[in-house]
CSV table of C-alpha atoms in Angstrom, one decimal:
chain,number,residue,atom,x,y,z
A,1422,MET,CA,0.0,0.0,0.0
A,1423,ALA,CA,1.3,3.4,-1.0
A,1424,GLU,CA,2.0,5.8,1.7
A,1425,PRO,CA,0.0,9.1,1.9
A,1426,GLU,CA,3.2,11.0,1.5
A,1427,ASP,CA,3.9,9.3,-1.9
A,1428,GLU,CA,0.4,10.2,-3.2
A,1429,ILE,CA,0.9,13.9,-2.3
A,1430,VAL,CA,4.2,13.9,-4.2
A,1431,ARG,CA,2.6,12.2,-7.2
A,1432,SER,CA,-0.3,14.7,-7.3
A,1433,ARG,CA,2.0,17.6,-7.1
A,1434,SER,CA,4.2,16.4,-9.9
A,1435,ALA,CA,1.2,15.7,-12.1
A,1436,SER,CA,-0.3,19.2,-11.6
A,1437,SER,CA,3.1,20.8,-12.2
A,1438,ILE,CA,3.3,19.4,-15.8
A,1439,GLN,CA,3.1,22.3,-18.2
A,1440,ARG,CA,1.4,22.1,-21.6
A,1441,ALA,CA,3.1,24.0,-24.5
A,1442,TYR,CA,2.0,24.6,-28.1
A,1443,THR,CA,4.0,22.9,-30.8
A,1444,LEU,CA,5.4,24.7,-33.7
A,1445,VAL,CA,2.8,23.1,-36.0
A,1446,GLU,CA,-0.1,24.3,-33.9
A,1447,VAL,CA,1.3,27.8,-33.9
A,1448,LEU,CA,1.8,27.8,-37.7
A,1449,ILE,CA,-1.8,26.5,-38.2
A,1450,VAL,CA,-3.2,29.4,-36.1
A,1451,VAL,CA,-1.1,32.0,-37.9
A,1452,THR,CA,-2.1,30.6,-41.3
A,1453,VAL,CA,-5.9,30.7,-40.4
A,1454,LEU,CA,-5.5,34.3,-39.1
A,1455,GLY,CA,-3.7,35.3,-42.3
A,1456,ILE,CA,-6.5,33.8,-44.5
A,1457,ALA,CA,-9.2,35.6,-42.4
A,1458,GLY,CA,-7.3,38.9,-42.7
A,1459,ALA,CA,-6.9,38.4,-46.4
A,1460,MET,CA,-10.7,38.1,-46.7
A,1461,VAL,CA,-11.5,41.1,-44.4
A,1462,VAL,CA,-9.0,43.7,-45.7
A,1463,PRO,CA,-10.5,44.0,-49.2
A,1464,SER,CA,-13.9,44.6,-47.8
A,1465,PHE,CA,-12.6,47.7,-46.0
A,1466,GLY,CA,-11.8,49.1,-49.4
A,1467,GLN,CA,-15.5,48.8,-50.4
A,1468,ILE,CA,-16.7,50.9,-47.5
A,1469,GLY,CA,-16.6,54.0,-49.7
A,1470,VAL,CA,-18.6,52.3,-52.4
A,1471,LEU,CA,-21.2,51.2,-49.8
A,1472,ARG,CA,-21.5,54.8,-48.5
A,1473,VAL,CA,-22.1,56.1,-52.0
A,1474,GLN,CA,-24.8,53.5,-52.5
A,1475,GLY,CA,-26.2,54.5,-49.1
A,1476,ALA,CA,-26.7,58.1,-50.5
A,1477,VAL,CA,-28.6,56.7,-53.5
A,1478,ARG,CA,-30.8,54.6,-51.2
A,1479,THR,CA,-31.5,57.6,-49.0
A,1480,ILE,CA,-32.7,59.7,-51.9
A,1481,VAL,CA,-34.8,56.8,-53.4
A,1482,SER,CA,-36.4,56.1,-50.1
A,1483,ASP,CA,-37.2,59.8,-49.5
A,1484,ILE,CA,-38.7,60.1,-53.0
A,1485,THR,CA,-40.9,57.0,-52.3
A,1486,VAL,CA,-42.0,58.4,-48.9
A,1487,ALA,CA,-42.9,61.8,-50.5
A,1488,GLN,CA,-44.9,60.0,-53.1
A,1489,SER,CA,-46.6,57.7,-50.6
A,1490,ASP,CA,-47.4,60.7,-48.3
A,1491,ALA,CA,-49.0,62.6,-51.2
A,1492,ILE,CA,-51.3,59.6,-51.8
A,1493,ALA,CA,-52.0,58.9,-48.1
A,1494,PHE,CA,-52.8,62.5,-47.2
A,1495,GLN,CA,-54.3,63.4,-50.5
A,1496,ARG,CA,-52.1,66.5,-50.6
A,1497,GLY,CA,-49.2,67.3,-52.8
A,1498,GLN,CA,-45.6,66.7,-51.7
A,1499,GLY,CA,-42.4,67.8,-53.3
A,1500,MET,CA,-38.7,67.8,-53.2
A,1501,GLN,CA,-36.2,70.6,-54.0
A,1502,PHE,CA,-32.7,69.4,-55.0
A,1503,PHE,CA,-29.6,71.5,-54.8
A,1504,ALA,CA,-26.5,70.4,-56.7
A,1505,ASP,CA,-23.3,71.6,-55.1
A,1506,PRO,CA,-20.0,69.6,-55.0
A,1507,THR,CA,-19.4,70.7,-51.4
A,1508,ALA,CA,-22.9,70.9,-49.9
A,1509,SER,CA,-25.4,68.9,-52.0
A,1510,ARG,CA,-28.8,68.6,-50.3
A,1511,TYR,CA,-32.5,68.3,-50.8
A,1512,VAL,CA,-35.6,69.4,-49.0
A,1513,VAL,CA,-38.9,67.6,-48.7
A,1514,ALA,CA,-41.9,69.9,-48.2
A,1515,GLU,CA,-45.7,69.8,-48.5
A,1516,VAL,CA,-47.7,71.6,-51.1
A,1517,VAL,CA,-50.0,73.9,-49.2
A,1518,ASN,CA,-52.8,75.8,-51.0
A,1519,GLY,CA,-51.0,75.4,-54.4
A,1520,ASN,CA,-47.7,76.7,-53.0
A,1521,PHE,CA,-44.4,74.8,-52.6
A,1522,ASP,CA,-42.4,76.7,-49.9
A,1523,ILE,CA,-39.4,74.8,-48.7
A,1524,GLU,CA,-39.0,77.1,-45.7
A,1525,LEU,CA,-42.5,77.3,-44.4
A,1526,ASP,CA,-43.7,73.8,-45.2
A,1527,LYS,CA,-40.5,71.8,-44.8
A,1528,VAL,CA,-40.9,68.2,-43.7
A,1529,ARG,CA,-37.3,67.1,-43.9
A,1530,GLU,CA,-33.9,68.3,-45.1
A,1531,GLN,CA,-31.1,65.9,-46.0
A,1532,MET,CA,-27.4,66.8,-46.7
A,1533,ILE,CA,-25.7,64.5,-49.2
A,1534,GLY,CA,-21.9,64.3,-49.2
A,1535,GLY,CA,-19.1,64.4,-46.8
A,1536,ALA,CA,-17.6,61.3,-45.0
A,1537,GLU,CA,-21.0,59.9,-44.1
A,1538,PHE,CA,-21.9,59.3,-47.8
A,1539,GLY,CA,-18.4,58.7,-49.1
A,1540,GLY,CA,-17.8,62.1,-50.7
A,1541,VAL,CA,-20.8,61.7,-53.1
A,1542,PHE,CA,-22.6,64.8,-54.4
A,1543,ILE,CA,-25.5,65.7,-56.6
A,1544,ASP,CA,-23.9,66.4,-59.9
A,1545,ASN,CA,-26.8,66.9,-62.4
A,1546,ILE,CA,-30.5,67.4,-62.1
A,1547,ASN,CA,-33.0,67.1,-64.9
A,1548,LEU,CA,-36.2,68.1,-63.2
A,1549,PRO,CA,-38.4,71.2,-63.8
A,1550,ASN,CA,-36.8,74.0,-61.6
A,1551,ASN,CA,-34.8,71.2,-59.8
A,1552,ARG,CA,-38.1,70.1,-58.2
A,1553,LEU,CA,-39.9,66.9,-58.0
A,1554,ILE,CA,-43.6,67.5,-57.2
A,1555,PHE,CA,-46.2,64.8,-56.6
A,1556,ASP,CA,-49.9,65.5,-56.9
A,1557,GLU,CA,-52.5,63.9,-54.5
A,1558,LEU,CA,-52.5,60.7,-56.7
A,1559,GLY,CA,-48.8,60.3,-56.4
A,1560,GLY,CA,-48.0,61.3,-60.0
A,1561,PRO,CA,-45.2,63.7,-60.8
A,1562,VAL,CA,-46.5,67.1,-62.1
A,1563,THR,CA,-44.8,70.1,-63.6
A,1564,GLY,CA,-45.6,72.4,-60.7
A,1565,PRO,CA,-47.3,72.6,-57.3
A,1566,ASP,CA,-50.6,73.9,-58.6
A,1567,SER,CA,-50.4,72.1,-61.9
A,1568,GLY,CA,-52.3,69.1,-63.2
A,1569,VAL,CA,-49.9,68.7,-66.1
A,1570,PRO,CA,-47.9,65.5,-65.8
A,1571,ALA,CA,-44.1,66.0,-65.6
A,1572,GLY,CA,-41.9,64.2,-68.1
A,1573,THR,CA,-39.3,61.7,-67.1
A,1574,GLY,CA,-36.6,63.3,-65.0
A,1575,TRP,CA,-33.4,62.3,-63.3
A,1576,ILE,CA,-30.9,63.1,-60.7
A,1577,GLU,CA,-27.2,62.1,-61.0
A,1578,LEU,CA,-24.9,61.4,-58.1
A,1579,ALA,CA,-21.2,61.4,-58.5
A,1580,GLY,CA,-18.9,59.7,-56.0
A,1581,PRO,CA,-15.1,59.1,-56.1
A,1582,THR,CA,-15.4,55.8,-58.0
A,1583,GLN,CA,-19.1,55.6,-59.0
A,1584,ARG,CA,-21.8,57.5,-60.7
A,1585,PHE,CA,-25.5,56.8,-60.4
A,1586,ARG,CA,-28.6,58.1,-62.1
A,1587,ILE,CA,-32.0,58.0,-60.3
A,1588,THR,CA,-34.8,58.3,-62.8
A,1589,ILE,CA,-38.4,59.2,-62.0
A,1590,GLU,CA,-40.7,58.2,-64.8
A,1591,ALA,CA,-43.5,60.3,-66.1
A,1592,TYR,CA,-47.1,59.6,-65.1
A,1593,THR,CA,-46.3,56.8,-62.6
A,1594,GLY,CA,-43.4,58.3,-60.7
A,1595,ARG,CA,-41.7,54.9,-60.8
A,1596,VAL,CA,-38.1,55.2,-59.5
A,1597,THR,CA,-35.2,53.3,-61.1
A,1598,VAL,CA,-31.5,53.5,-60.4
A,1599,GLN,CA,-28.7,52.8,-62.8
A,1600,THR,CA,-24.9,52.9,-62.7
A,1601,ILE,CA,-23.4,55.4,-65.2
A,1602,GLU,CA,-20.2,54.3,-66.8
A,1603,ASP,CA,-17.9,57.2,-67.7
A,1604,GLU,CA,-17.8,57.6,-71.5
A,1605,ILE,CA,-14.3,57.7,-73.0
A,1606,VAL,CA,-13.9,59.9,-76.0
A,1607,ILE,CA,-11.1,59.2,-78.3
A,1608,ASP,CA,-10.0,62.0,-80.6
A,1609,GLY,CA,-8.9,61.1,-84.1
């Protein structure tokens, strides 16, 4: 029979054994971390692209909300766009008594650009008086007190690496978005 003193020595020596990582285990961990890093780093480069697309989505959603509010409240709604490379913005306002006043009847104002939206700005606007007005049926019209349907119009956004065109169709107000490829002109 073992003496109690021998058992104490055995338990102490068993608990004092240290476990270490082998070189192969360390290499596997470093390799897995390297592969994970290689997958994550390129996605950081796409953050600017995602911010530009966020600006496009913001404008499209505000157009859709303005059109929906015009239908829901049976009262005109409009948007005034301002193209400025340093401070692009738009204002959503109600049409009240046939007037579209972005100061008195403002619902919302949205700045476009800066770091939040990846340096994007409103570059070109093809709308009557840079305005998009919806009548009480949600159709785009030429003016706040007009029953004349507006033609198809568009807004272009320019970012550091991308350009988008938001098109608002005549009669229906359907909104579509397309990427604009820069045209290369070759002299000769």
